Amino acid sequence: MSNNNSSNKAAVPEAKGALNRFKYEVANELGVPLSDGYNGNLTSKQNGSVGGYMVKKMIEAQERQMSGSGSSQPL
């Protein structure tokens, strides 16, 4: 169901492509068969694991950047 009044807007629209690639990278790491387009065949647990792991990796990258240690790996 599409909602044109969605409040789910990108804070940095220029990052949309990179975040999309990151999503597929994480899904691949987790073994979730995410495909381009409709993914209604996946469980909520599978989809949630991708989003949750993305957030975990982004927080880890930000913590490394803030601490000044480790390599500055791109997401």
CSV table of N, CA and C in Angstrom, one decimal:
chain,number,residue,atom,x,y,z
A,1,MET,N,0.9,-1.2,0.0
A,1,MET,CA,0.0,0.0,0.0
A,1,MET,C,0.9,1.2,0.0
A,2,SER,N,0.7,2.1,-0.9
A,2,SER,CA,1.5,3.3,-1.1
A,2,SER,C,0.8,4.5,-0.4
A,3,ASN,N,1.7,5.2,0.4
A,3,ASN,CA,1.1,6.4,1.1
A,3,ASN,C,1.9,7.6,0.6
A,4,ASN,N,1.3,8.5,-0.1
A,4,ASN,CA,2.0,9.7,-0.6
A,4,ASN,C,2.3,10.7,0.5
A,5,ASN,N,1.7,10.5,1.6
A,5,ASN,CA,1.9,11.5,2.7
A,5,ASN,C,2.9,10.9,3.7
A,6,SER,N,3.7,10.0,3.3
A,6,SER,CA,4.6,9.3,4.2
A,6,SER,C,5.6,10.3,4.9
A,7,SER,N,5.9,10.1,6.1
A,7,SER,CA,6.9,11.0,6.8
A,7,SER,C,8.3,10.3,6.8
A,8,ASN,N,8.4,9.2,6.1
A,8,ASN,CA,9.6,8.5,6.0
A,8,ASN,C,10.5,9.1,4.8
A,9,LYS,N,11.1,10.2,5.1
A,9,LYS,CA,11.9,10.9,4.1
A,9,LYS,C,13.3,10.8,4.5
A,10,ALA,N,14.2,10.7,3.5
A,10,ALA,CA,15.6,10.7,3.7
A,10,ALA,C,16.1,12.0,4.2
A,11,ALA,N,16.9,11.9,5.3
A,11,ALA,CA,17.6,13.1,5.8
A,11,ALA,C,18.6,13.7,4.9
A,12,VAL,N,19.2,12.8,4.1
A,12,VAL,CA,20.2,13.2,3.1
A,12,VAL,C,19.9,12.5,1.8
A,13,PRO,N,19.0,13.1,1.0
A,13,PRO,CA,18.6,12.4,-0.2
A,13,PRO,C,19.7,11.9,-1.1
A,14,GLU,N,20.8,12.6,-1.1
A,14,GLU,CA,22.0,12.2,-1.9
A,14,GLU,C,22.6,10.8,-1.5
A,15,ALA,N,22.2,10.4,-0.3
A,15,ALA,CA,22.8,9.1,0.2
A,15,ALA,C,21.9,7.9,-0.1
A,16,LYS,N,20.8,8.2,-0.8
A,16,LYS,CA,19.8,7.1,-1.1
A,16,LYS,C,20.4,5.9,-1.8
A,17,GLY,N,21.2,6.2,-2.9
A,17,GLY,CA,21.8,5.1,-3.7
A,17,GLY,C,22.8,4.3,-2.8
A,18,ALA,N,23.6,5.0,-2.0
A,18,ALA,CA,24.6,4.3,-1.2
A,18,ALA,C,23.9,3.4,-0.1
A,19,LEU,N,22.8,4.0,0.4
A,19,LEU,CA,22.1,3.2,1.4
A,19,LEU,C,21.4,2.0,0.8
A,20,ASN,N,20.9,2.1,-0.4
A,20,ASN,CA,20.3,1.0,-1.1
A,20,ASN,C,21.3,-0.1,-1.4
A,21,ARG,N,22.5,0.3,-1.8
A,21,ARG,CA,23.6,-0.7,-2.1
A,21,ARG,C,24.0,-1.4,-0.7
A,22,PHE,N,24.0,-0.6,0.3
A,22,PHE,CA,24.4,-1.1,1.7
A,22,PHE,C,23.3,-2.1,2.1
A,23,LYS,N,22.1,-1.8,1.8
A,23,LYS,CA,21.0,-2.8,2.2
A,23,LYS,C,21.2,-4.1,1.6
A,24,TYR,N,21.5,-4.1,0.3
A,24,TYR,CA,21.7,-5.4,-0.4
A,24,TYR,C,23.0,-6.1,0.0
A,25,GLU,N,24.0,-5.3,0.4
A,25,GLU,CA,25.3,-5.9,0.9
A,25,GLU,C,25.0,-6.6,2.2
A,26,VAL,N,24.2,-6.0,3.1
A,26,VAL,CA,23.9,-6.6,4.4
A,26,VAL,C,23.0,-7.8,4.2
A,27,ALA,N,22.0,-7.7,3.3
A,27,ALA,CA,21.1,-8.8,3.1
A,27,ALA,C,22.0,-10.0,2.6
A,28,ASN,N,22.9,-9.8,1.7
A,28,ASN,CA,23.8,-10.8,1.3
A,28,ASN,C,24.6,-11.5,2.4
A,29,GLU,N,25.2,-10.6,3.3
A,29,GLU,CA,26.0,-11.1,4.4
A,29,GLU,C,25.1,-12.0,5.3
A,30,LEU,N,23.8,-11.6,5.5
A,30,LEU,CA,23.0,-12.4,6.4
A,30,LEU,C,22.3,-13.6,5.7
A,31,GLY,N,22.5,-13.7,4.4
A,31,GLY,CA,21.8,-14.8,3.7
A,31,GLY,C,20.4,-14.6,3.4
A,32,VAL,N,19.9,-13.3,3.4
A,32,VAL,CA,18.5,-13.0,3.2
A,32,VAL,C,18.4,-12.7,1.7
A,33,PRO,N,17.5,-13.5,1.0
A,33,PRO,CA,17.4,-13.4,-0.5
A,33,PRO,C,16.6,-12.2,-0.9
A,34,LEU,N,17.1,-11.0,-0.6
A,34,LEU,CA,16.5,-9.7,-1.0
A,34,LEU,C,16.6,-9.5,-2.5
A,35,SER,N,15.5,-9.2,-3.1
A,35,SER,CA,15.6,-8.9,-4.6
A,35,SER,C,15.1,-7.5,-4.8
A,36,ASP,N,15.4,-7.0,-6.0
A,36,ASP,CA,15.0,-5.7,-6.4
A,36,ASP,C,13.5,-5.7,-6.7
A,37,GLY,N,12.7,-4.9,-6.1
A,37,GLY,CA,11.3,-4.9,-6.2
A,37,GLY,C,10.6,-5.5,-5.0
A,38,TYR,N,9.5,-6.2,-5.3
A,38,TYR,CA,8.7,-6.8,-4.3
A,38,TYR,C,9.4,-7.9,-3.5
A,39,ASN,N,9.3,-7.9,-2.2
A,39,ASN,CA,9.9,-8.9,-1.4
A,39,ASN,C,8.9,-9.4,-0.3
A,40,GLY,N,7.6,-9.5,-0.7
A,40,GLY,CA,6.6,-10.0,0.2
A,40,GLY,C,6.7,-11.4,0.6
A,41,ASN,N,7.6,-12.2,-0.1
A,41,ASN,CA,7.8,-13.6,0.2
A,41,ASN,C,8.7,-13.7,1.4
A,42,LEU,N,9.4,-12.6,1.9
A,42,LEU,CA,10.3,-12.7,3.0
A,42,LEU,C,9.5,-12.5,4.3
A,43,THR,N,10.0,-13.0,5.4
A,43,THR,CA,9.3,-12.9,6.7
A,43,THR,C,9.7,-11.5,7.3
A,44,SER,N,8.9,-11.1,8.3
A,44,SER,CA,9.2,-9.9,9.0
A,44,SER,C,10.6,-10.1,9.7
A,45,LYS,N,10.9,-11.2,10.2
A,45,LYS,CA,12.1,-11.5,10.9
A,45,LYS,C,13.3,-11.3,9.9
A,46,GLN,N,13.2,-11.8,8.7
A,46,GLN,CA,14.2,-11.6,7.7
A,46,GLN,C,14.4,-10.1,7.3
A,47,ASN,N,13.4,-9.4,7.0
A,47,ASN,CA,13.5,-8.0,6.7
A,47,ASN,C,14.0,-7.2,7.9
A,48,GLY,N,13.5,-7.5,9.1
A,48,GLY,CA,13.9,-6.8,10.3
A,48,GLY,C,15.4,-7.0,10.6
A,49,SER,N,15.9,-8.2,10.3
A,49,SER,CA,17.3,-8.5,10.5
A,49,SER,C,18.2,-7.7,9.6
A,50,VAL,N,17.8,-7.4,8.4
A,50,VAL,CA,18.5,-6.6,7.5
A,50,VAL,C,18.6,-5.1,8.0
A,51,GLY,N,17.4,-4.6,8.4
A,51,GLY,CA,17.4,-3.2,8.9
A,51,GLY,C,18.2,-3.1,10.2
A,52,GLY,N,18.0,-4.0,11.1
A,52,GLY,CA,18.7,-4.0,12.4
A,52,GLY,C,20.2,-4.1,12.2
A,53,TYR,N,20.7,-4.9,11.3
A,53,TYR,CA,22.1,-5.1,11.1
A,53,TYR,C,22.7,-3.9,10.4
A,54,MET,N,21.9,-3.2,9.6
A,54,MET,CA,22.3,-2.0,8.9
A,54,MET,C,22.6,-0.9,10.0
A,55,VAL,N,21.6,-0.8,10.9
A,55,VAL,CA,21.8,0.2,12.0
A,55,VAL,C,23.0,-0.1,12.8
A,56,LYS,N,23.2,-1.4,13.2
A,56,LYS,CA,24.3,-1.8,14.0
A,56,LYS,C,25.6,-1.4,13.3
A,57,LYS,N,25.8,-1.7,12.0
A,57,LYS,CA,27.0,-1.4,11.3
A,57,LYS,C,27.2,0.1,11.2
A,58,MET,N,26.1,0.9,11.0
A,58,MET,CA,26.3,2.3,10.9
A,58,MET,C,26.7,2.9,12.2
A,59,ILE,N,26.2,2.4,13.3
A,59,ILE,CA,26.5,2.9,14.6
A,59,ILE,C,28.0,2.6,14.9
A,60,GLU,N,28.4,1.4,14.6
A,60,GLU,CA,29.8,1.0,14.8
A,60,GLU,C,30.8,1.9,14.0
A,61,ALA,N,30.4,2.2,12.7
A,61,ALA,CA,31.2,3.0,11.9
A,61,ALA,C,31.3,4.5,12.5
A,62,GLN,N,30.2,5.0,12.9
A,62,GLN,CA,30.2,6.3,13.5
A,62,GLN,C,31.0,6.3,14.8
A,63,GLU,N,30.9,5.3,15.6
A,63,GLU,CA,31.7,5.2,16.9
A,63,GLU,C,33.2,5.2,16.6
A,64,ARG,N,33.6,4.5,15.5
A,64,ARG,CA,35.0,4.4,15.1
A,64,ARG,C,35.4,5.8,14.7
A,65,GLN,N,34.6,6.5,13.9
A,65,GLN,CA,34.9,7.8,13.4
A,65,GLN,C,35.1,8.8,14.6
A,66,MET,N,34.1,8.7,15.5
A,66,MET,CA,34.2,9.7,16.6
A,66,MET,C,35.3,9.4,17.6
A,67,SER,N,35.8,8.2,17.7
A,67,SER,CA,36.9,7.8,18.6
A,67,SER,C,38.2,8.1,17.9
A,68,GLY,N,38.2,8.3,16.6
A,68,GLY,CA,39.4,8.6,15.9
A,68,GLY,C,40.3,7.3,15.7
A,69,SER,N,39.7,6.2,16.0
A,69,SER,CA,40.5,4.9,15.8
A,69,SER,C,39.9,4.1,14.7
A,70,GLY,N,40.7,3.2,14.2
A,70,GLY,CA,40.3,2.3,13.2
A,70,GLY,C,40.3,3.0,11.8
A,71,SER,N,40.1,2.2,10.8
A,71,SER,CA,40.0,2.8,9.5
A,71,SER,C,38.7,3.4,9.2
A,72,SER,N,38.7,4.3,8.4
A,72,SER,CA,37.4,5.0,8.0
A,72,SER,C,36.8,4.3,6.8
A,73,GLN,N,36.2,3.1,7.1
A,73,GLN,CA,35.6,2.3,6.1
A,73,GLN,C,34.3,2.9,5.7
A,74,PRO,N,34.0,2.9,4.3
A,74,PRO,CA,32.7,3.4,3.9
A,74,PRO,C,31.7,2.3,4.2
A,75,LEU,N,30.5,2.8,4.4
A,75,LEU,CA,29.4,1.8,4.6
A,75,LEU,C,29.1,1.1,3.4
